[in-house]
Tab-separated table of C-alpha atoms and ligand atoms in Angstrom:
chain	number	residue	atom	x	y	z
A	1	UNK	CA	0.000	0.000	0.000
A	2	UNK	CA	1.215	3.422	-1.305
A	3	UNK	CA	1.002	6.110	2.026
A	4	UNK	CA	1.543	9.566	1.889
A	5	UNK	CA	2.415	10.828	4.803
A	6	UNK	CA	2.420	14.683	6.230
A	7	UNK	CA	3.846	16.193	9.032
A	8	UNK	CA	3.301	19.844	10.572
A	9	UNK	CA	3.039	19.957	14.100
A	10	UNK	CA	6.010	22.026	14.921
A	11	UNK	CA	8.008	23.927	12.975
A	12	UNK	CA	9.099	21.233	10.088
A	13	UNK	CA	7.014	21.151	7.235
A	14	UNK	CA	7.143	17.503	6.004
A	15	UNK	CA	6.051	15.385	3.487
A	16	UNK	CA	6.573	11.504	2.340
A	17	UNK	CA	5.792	8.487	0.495
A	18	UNK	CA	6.296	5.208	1.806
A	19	UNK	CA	5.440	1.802	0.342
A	20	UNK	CA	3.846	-0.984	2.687
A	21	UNK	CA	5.077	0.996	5.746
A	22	UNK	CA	8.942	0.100	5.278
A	23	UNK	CA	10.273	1.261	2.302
A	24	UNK	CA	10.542	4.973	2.244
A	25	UNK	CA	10.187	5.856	-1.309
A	26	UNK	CA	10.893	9.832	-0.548
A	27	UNK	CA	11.141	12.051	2.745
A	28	UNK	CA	10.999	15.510	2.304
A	29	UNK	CA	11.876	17.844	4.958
A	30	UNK	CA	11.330	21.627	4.578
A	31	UNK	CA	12.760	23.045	7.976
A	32	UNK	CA	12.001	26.294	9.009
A	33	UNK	CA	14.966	26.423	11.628
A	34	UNK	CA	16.413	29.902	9.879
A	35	UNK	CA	13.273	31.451	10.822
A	36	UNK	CA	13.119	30.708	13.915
A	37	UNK	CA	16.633	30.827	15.130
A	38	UNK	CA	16.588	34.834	15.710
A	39	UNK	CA	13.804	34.496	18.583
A	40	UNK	CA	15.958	31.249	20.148
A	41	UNK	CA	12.585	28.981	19.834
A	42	UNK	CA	9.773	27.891	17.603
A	43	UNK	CA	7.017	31.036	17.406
A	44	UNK	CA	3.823	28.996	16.896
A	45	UNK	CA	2.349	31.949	14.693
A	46	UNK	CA	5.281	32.351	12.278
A	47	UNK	CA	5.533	28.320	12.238
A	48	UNK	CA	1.411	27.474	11.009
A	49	UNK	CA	1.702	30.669	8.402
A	50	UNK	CA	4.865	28.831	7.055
A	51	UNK	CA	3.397	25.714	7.010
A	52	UNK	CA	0.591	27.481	4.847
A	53	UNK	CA	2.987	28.533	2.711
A	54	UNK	CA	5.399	25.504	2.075
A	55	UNK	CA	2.806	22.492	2.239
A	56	UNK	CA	1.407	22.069	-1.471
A	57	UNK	CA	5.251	22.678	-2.122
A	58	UNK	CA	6.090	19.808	-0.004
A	59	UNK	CA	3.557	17.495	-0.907
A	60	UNK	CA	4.407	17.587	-5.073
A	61	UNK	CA	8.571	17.464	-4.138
A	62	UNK	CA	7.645	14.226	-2.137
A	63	UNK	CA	5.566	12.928	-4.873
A	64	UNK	CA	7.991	13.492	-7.317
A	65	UNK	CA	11.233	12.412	-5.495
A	66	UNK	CA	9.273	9.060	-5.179
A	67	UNK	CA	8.494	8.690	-9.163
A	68	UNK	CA	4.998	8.801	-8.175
A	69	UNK	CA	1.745	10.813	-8.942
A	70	UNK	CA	-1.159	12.183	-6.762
A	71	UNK	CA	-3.654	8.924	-8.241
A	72	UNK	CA	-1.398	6.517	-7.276
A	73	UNK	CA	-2.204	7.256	-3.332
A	74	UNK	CA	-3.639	4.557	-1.406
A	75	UNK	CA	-3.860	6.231	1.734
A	76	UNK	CA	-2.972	9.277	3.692
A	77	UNK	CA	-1.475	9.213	7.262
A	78	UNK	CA	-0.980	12.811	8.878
A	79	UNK	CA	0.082	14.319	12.914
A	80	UNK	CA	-2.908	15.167	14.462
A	81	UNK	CA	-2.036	15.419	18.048
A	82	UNK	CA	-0.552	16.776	19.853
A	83	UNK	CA	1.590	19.831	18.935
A	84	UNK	CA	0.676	23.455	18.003
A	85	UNK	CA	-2.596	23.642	17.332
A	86	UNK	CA	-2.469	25.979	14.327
A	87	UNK	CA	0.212	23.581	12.741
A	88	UNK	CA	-1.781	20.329	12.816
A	89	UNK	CA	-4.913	22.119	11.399
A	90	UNK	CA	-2.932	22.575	8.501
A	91	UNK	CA	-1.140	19.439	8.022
A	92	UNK	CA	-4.833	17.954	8.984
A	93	UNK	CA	-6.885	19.821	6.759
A	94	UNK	CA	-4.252	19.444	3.873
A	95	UNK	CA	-4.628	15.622	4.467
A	96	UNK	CA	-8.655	15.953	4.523
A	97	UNK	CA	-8.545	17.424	1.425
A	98	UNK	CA	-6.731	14.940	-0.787
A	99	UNK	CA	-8.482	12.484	0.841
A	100	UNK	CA	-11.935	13.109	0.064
A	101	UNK	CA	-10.479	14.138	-3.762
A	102	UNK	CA	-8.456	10.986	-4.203
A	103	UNK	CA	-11.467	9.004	-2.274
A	104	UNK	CA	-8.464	7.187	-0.079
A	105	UNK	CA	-8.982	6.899	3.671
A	106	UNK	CA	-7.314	9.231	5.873
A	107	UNK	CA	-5.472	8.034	9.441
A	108	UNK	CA	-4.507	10.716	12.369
A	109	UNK	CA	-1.414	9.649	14.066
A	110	UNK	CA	-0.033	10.416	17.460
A	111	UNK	CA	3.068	12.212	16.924
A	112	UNK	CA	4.983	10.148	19.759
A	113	UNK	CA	3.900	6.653	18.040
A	114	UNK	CA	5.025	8.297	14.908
A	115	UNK	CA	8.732	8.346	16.909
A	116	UNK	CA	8.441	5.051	17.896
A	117	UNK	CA	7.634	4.112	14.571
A	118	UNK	CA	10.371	5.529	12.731
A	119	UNK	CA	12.614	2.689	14.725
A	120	UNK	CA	10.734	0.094	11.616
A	121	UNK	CA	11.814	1.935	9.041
A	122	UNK	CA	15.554	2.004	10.114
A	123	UNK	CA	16.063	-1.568	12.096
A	124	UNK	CA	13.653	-4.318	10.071
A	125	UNK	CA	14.531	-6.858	12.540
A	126	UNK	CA	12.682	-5.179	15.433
A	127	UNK	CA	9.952	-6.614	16.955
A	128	UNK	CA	7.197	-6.243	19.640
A	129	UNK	CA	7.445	-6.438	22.393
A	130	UNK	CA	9.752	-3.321	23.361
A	131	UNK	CA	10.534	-0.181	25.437
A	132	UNK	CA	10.714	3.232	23.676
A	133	UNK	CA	12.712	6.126	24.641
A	134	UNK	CA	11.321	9.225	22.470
A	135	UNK	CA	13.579	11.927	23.031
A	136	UNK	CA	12.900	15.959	21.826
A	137	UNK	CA	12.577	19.329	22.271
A	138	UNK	CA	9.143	18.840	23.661
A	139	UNK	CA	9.286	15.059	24.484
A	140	UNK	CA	10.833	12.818	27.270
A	141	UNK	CA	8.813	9.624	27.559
A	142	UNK	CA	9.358	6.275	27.780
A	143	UNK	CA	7.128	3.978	26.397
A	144	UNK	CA	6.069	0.330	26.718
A	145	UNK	CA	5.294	-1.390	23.188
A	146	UNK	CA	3.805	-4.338	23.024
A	147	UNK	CA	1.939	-4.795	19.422
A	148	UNK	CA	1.082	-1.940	17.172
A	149	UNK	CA	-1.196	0.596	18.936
A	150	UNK	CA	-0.732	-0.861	22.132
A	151	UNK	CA	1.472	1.454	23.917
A	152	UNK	CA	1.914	2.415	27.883
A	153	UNK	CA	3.625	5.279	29.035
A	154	UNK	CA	6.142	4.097	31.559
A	155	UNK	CA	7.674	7.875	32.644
A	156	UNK	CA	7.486	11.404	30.959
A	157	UNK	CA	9.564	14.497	32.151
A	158	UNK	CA	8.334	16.291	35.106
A	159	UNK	CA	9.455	19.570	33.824
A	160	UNK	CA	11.433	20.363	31.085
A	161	UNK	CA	12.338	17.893	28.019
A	162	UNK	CA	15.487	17.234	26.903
A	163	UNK	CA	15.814	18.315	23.893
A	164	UNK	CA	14.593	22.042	25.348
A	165	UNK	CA	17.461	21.813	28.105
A	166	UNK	CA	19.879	21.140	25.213
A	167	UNK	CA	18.576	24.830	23.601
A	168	UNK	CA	18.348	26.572	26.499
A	169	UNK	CA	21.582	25.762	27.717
A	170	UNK	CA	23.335	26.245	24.321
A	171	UNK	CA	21.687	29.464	24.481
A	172	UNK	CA	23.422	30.709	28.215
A	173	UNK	CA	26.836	29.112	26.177
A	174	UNK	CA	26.105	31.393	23.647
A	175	UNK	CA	25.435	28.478	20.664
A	176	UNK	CA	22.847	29.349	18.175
A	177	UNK	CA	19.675	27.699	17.700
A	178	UNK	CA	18.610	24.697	18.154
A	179	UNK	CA	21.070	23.977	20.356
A	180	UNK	CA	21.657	20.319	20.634
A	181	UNK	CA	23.710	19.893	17.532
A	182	UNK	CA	25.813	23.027	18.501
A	183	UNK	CA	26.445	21.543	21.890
A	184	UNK	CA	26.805	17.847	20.577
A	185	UNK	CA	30.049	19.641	18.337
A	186	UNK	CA	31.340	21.565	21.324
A	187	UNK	CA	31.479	18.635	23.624
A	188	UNK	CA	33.389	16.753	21.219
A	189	UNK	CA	36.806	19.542	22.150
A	190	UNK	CA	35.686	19.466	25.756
A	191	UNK	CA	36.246	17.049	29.155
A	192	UNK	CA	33.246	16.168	30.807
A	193	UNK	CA	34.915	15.610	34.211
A	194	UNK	CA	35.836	19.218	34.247
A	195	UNK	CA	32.462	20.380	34.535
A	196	UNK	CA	30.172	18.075	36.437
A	197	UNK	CA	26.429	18.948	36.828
A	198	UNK	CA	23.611	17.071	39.194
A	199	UNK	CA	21.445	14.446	37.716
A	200	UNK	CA	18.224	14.555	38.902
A	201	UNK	CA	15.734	12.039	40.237
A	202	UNK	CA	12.344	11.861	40.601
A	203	UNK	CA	11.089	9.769	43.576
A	204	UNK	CA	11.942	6.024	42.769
A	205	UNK	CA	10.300	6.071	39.663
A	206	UNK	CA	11.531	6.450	36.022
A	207	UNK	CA	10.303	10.205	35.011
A	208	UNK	CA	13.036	12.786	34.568
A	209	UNK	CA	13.531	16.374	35.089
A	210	UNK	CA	15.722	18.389	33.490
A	211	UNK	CA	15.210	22.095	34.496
A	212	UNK	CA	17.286	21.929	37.405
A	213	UNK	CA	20.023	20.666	35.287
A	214	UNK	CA	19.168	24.128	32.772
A	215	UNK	CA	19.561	26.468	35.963
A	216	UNK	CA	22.854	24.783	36.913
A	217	UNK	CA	24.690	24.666	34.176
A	218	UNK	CA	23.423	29.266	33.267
A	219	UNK	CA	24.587	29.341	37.316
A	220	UNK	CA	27.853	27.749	36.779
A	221	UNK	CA	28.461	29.716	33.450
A	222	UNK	CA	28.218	32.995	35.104
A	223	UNK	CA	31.462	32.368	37.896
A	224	UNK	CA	32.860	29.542	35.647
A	225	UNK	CA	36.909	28.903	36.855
A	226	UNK	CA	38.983	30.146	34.515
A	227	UNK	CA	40.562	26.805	33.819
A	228	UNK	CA	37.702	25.205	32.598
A	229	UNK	CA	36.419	26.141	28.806
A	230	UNK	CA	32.913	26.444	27.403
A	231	UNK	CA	33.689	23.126	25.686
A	232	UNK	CA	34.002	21.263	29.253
A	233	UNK	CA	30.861	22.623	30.012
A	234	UNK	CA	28.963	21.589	27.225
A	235	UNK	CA	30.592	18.354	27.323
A	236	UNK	CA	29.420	18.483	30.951
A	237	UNK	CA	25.715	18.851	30.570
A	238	UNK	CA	25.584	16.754	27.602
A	239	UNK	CA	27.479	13.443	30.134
A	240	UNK	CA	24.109	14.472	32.727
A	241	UNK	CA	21.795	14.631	30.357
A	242	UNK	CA	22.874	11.014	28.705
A	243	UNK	CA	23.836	9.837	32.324
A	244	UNK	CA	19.874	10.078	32.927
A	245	UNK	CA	18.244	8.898	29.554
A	246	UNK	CA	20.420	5.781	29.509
A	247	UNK	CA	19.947	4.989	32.806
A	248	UNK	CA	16.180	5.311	32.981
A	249	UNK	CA	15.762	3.531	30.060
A	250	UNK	CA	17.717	0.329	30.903
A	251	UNK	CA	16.416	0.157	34.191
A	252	UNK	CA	12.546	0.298	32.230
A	253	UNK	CA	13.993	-2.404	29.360
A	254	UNK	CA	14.748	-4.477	32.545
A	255	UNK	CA	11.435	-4.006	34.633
A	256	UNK	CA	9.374	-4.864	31.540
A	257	UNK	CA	11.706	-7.923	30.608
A	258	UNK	CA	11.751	-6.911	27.005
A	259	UNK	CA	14.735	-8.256	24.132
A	260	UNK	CA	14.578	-4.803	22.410
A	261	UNK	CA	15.639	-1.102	23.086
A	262	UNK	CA	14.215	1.639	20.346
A	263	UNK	CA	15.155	5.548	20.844
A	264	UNK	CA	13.671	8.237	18.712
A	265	UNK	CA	13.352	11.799	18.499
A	266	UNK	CA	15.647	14.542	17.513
A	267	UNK	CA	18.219	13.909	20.634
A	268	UNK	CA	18.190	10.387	19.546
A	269	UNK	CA	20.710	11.865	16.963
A	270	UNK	CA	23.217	12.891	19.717
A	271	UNK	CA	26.604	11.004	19.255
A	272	UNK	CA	26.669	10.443	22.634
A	273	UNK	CA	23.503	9.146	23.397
A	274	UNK	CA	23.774	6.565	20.857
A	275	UNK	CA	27.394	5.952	22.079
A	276	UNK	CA	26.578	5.262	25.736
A	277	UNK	CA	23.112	3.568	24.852
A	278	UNK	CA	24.552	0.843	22.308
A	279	UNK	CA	27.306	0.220	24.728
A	280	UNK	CA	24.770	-0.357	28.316
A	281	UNK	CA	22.444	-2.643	25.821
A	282	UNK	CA	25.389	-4.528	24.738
A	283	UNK	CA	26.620	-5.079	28.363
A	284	UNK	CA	23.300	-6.515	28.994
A	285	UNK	CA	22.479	-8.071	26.226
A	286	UNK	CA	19.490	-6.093	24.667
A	287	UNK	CA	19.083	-5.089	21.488
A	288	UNK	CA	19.270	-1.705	20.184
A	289	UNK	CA	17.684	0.282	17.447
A	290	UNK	CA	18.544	4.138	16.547
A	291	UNK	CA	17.487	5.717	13.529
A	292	UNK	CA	19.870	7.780	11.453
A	293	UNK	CA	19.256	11.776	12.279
A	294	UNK	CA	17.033	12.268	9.264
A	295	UNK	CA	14.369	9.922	11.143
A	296	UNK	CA	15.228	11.154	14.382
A	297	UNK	CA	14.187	14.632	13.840
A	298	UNK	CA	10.675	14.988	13.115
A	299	UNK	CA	9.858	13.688	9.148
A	300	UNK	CA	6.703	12.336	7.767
A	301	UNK	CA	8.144	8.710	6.613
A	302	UNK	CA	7.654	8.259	10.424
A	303	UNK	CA	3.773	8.869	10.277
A	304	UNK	CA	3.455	6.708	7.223
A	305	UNK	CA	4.755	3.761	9.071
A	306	UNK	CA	2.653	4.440	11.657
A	307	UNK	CA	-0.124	5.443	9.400
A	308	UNK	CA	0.078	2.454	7.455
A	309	UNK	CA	-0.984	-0.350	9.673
A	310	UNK	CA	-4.295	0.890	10.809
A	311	UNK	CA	-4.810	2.155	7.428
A	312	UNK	CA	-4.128	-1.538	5.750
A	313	UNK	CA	-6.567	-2.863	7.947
A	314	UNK	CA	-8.883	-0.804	7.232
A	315	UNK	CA	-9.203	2.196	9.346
A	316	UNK	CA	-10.608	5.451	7.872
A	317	UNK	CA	-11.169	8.288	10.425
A	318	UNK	CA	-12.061	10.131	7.051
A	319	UNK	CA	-13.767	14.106	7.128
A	320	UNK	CA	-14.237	13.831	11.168
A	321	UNK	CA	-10.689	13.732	12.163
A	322	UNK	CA	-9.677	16.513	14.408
A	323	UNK	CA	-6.764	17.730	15.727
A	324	UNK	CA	-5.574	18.282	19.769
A	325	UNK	CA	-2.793	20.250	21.143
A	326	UNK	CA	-2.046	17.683	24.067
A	327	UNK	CA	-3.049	14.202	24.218
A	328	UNK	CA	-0.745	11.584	26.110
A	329	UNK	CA	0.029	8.851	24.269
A	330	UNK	CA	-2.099	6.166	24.893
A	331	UNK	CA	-2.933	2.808	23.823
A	332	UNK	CA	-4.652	3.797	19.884
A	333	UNK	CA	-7.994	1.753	19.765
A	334	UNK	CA	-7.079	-1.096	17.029
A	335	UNK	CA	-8.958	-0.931	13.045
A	336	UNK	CA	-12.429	-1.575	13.076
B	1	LIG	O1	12.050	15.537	17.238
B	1	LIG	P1	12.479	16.940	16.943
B	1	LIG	O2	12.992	17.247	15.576
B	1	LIG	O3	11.329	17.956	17.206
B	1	LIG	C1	10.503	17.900	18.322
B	1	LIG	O4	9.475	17.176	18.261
B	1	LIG	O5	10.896	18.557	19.324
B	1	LIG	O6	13.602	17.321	18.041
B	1	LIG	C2	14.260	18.560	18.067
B	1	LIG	C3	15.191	18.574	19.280
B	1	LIG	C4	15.805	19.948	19.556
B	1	LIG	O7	15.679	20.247	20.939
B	1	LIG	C5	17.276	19.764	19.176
B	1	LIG	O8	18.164	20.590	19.911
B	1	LIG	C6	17.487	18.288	19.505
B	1	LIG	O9	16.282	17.664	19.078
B	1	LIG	N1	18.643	17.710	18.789
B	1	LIG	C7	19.752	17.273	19.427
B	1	LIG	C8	20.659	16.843	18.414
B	1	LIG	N2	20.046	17.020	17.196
B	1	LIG	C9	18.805	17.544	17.454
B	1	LIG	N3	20.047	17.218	20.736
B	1	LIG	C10	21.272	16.754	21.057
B	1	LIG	N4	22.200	16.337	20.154
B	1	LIG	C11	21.937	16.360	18.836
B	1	LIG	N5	22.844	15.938	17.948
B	2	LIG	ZN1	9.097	15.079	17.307
């Protein structure tokens, strides 16, 4: 089955075609990060009139990378929840729109099962049942998979995510925006024992909080020893910030007795992350998947996987589908 997928609920305008929910025929990015770099974050209104603007755009460039036209659609897959609301209404009524012309049925997707779903379309041996860390600028979760749709939330961040205490940390370093990559380079000259930052806990449980980390490392910057360099620091909060994910997430792949370890999300493409989480799975023996950066960072090849099943099995949530700003992930109600 031919799936186009879209993707708009941040600030990335994306658009893809992917056959039988594995083979990414094309995955078109259009990233908006030069607009939004000056203001150090995503503004939601400058993000949905871009989106306006660089859809249609999108859409044909995926079609055509893929050798493809419009009729040969099966089935549209799109974000609609959650993100910024003005963003998914135009990704969603985009995917409305072809759908009732083409007379294909149209699936929402959550955007965090979209992350977990990208792990299929770069490791084909994975398989359910597994433990999901989904890692982003507005994501921390960990995630229980068991069969497709059947997902439970194991921990979320109590605060901020990690991807946001990348940027706002890069920003008090003075890196541009978004700040993980910057920092991810930076760390790469520096020694993390230089600079060492607190790693915070929440109760016994797996969540994770990362704003105290944020305030430490803009404290420490402003009466930083001289003998210590901005690369030490960033090389600092990027060892506490990995020190947490990988730890949290092997002690949930053990508690859930689970054979597989998938990560996902635009910190997913931090060297060390991957680093320190393919060497803890191979100590103990779990398997791990990563996807390359381009389906780390958010891309619609993602929602057609995830798209795809529900939509093979005959799942249309056709003209009523709706988008929602929040909505934990939760397990998605299988095809009628
Ligand atoms: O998944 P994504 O593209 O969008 C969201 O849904 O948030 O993730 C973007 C986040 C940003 O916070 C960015 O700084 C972070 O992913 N990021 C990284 C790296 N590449 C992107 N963080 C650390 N190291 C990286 N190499
Ligand atoms: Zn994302």
């Amino acid at each position: 089955m031919l799936v186009l997928g879209i993707e708009t609920s941040c600030d990335d305008t994306c658009a893809a075609v992917v056959r039988d929910g594995r083979e990414i025929l094309s995955n078109v990015i259009a990233s908006q990060d030069h607009l939004h770099e000056k203001f150090g974050g995503v503004v939601p209104e400058i993000a949905c009139r871009k989106h306006v603007e660089s859809l249609q755009p999108t859409i044909r460039e995926a079609l055509e990378r893929a050798g493809v036209c419009l009729q040969d659609i099966e089935g549209i897959a799109v974000t609609n929840r959650p993100g910024l609301i003005g963003a998914l209404i135009t990704g969603v009524s985009a995917a409305k729109a072809m759908a009732l012309a083409l007379e294909v049925p149209v699936a929402g997707v959550h955007h965090l099962e979209s992350h977990i779903w990208a792990n299929f379309l770069a490791e084909p041996e994975l398989a359910f049942p597994f433990v999901s860390l989904i890692v982003s600028g507005g994501h921390t979760d960990l995630a229980l998979a068991r069969a497709p749709g059947d997902y439970t939330l194991l921990a979320r961040t109590a605060d901020d995510a990690a991807g946001e205490c990348f940027d706002k940390s890069a920003r008090a370093l003075g890196l541009g925006w978004p700040g993980g990559p910057a920092v991810d380079r930076l760390a790469r000259e520096g020694d993390a024992g230089k600079a060492r930052f607190p790693r915070a806990r929440v109760g016994d449980g797996l969540d994770f909080s990362f704003s105290g980390l944020k305030t430490a490392v803009v404290r420490y910057l402003q009466a930083r020893p001289e003998d210590v360099t901005l690369a030490d620091v960033a090389a600092g909060l990027q060892e506490a910030i990995v020190d947490v994910l990988v730890t949290n997430t092997l002690r949930a792949a053990e508690a859930c007795g689970v054979e597989w370890v998938a990560v996902g999300g635009g910190v997913a493409a931090n060297s060390l992350l991957k680093q320190r989480m393919r060497q803890r799975c191979e100590e103990r023996g779990l398997r791990l998947a990563i996807p390359p950066p381009r389906l780390c960072t958010d891309n619609a090849a993602m929602v057609a996987a995830a798209g795809h099943w529900r939509l093979e099995a005959g799942l249309d949530d056709g003209l009523e589908l709706d988008a929602f700003a929040t909505e934990p992930l939760a397990t998605v109600p299988p095809a009628a």
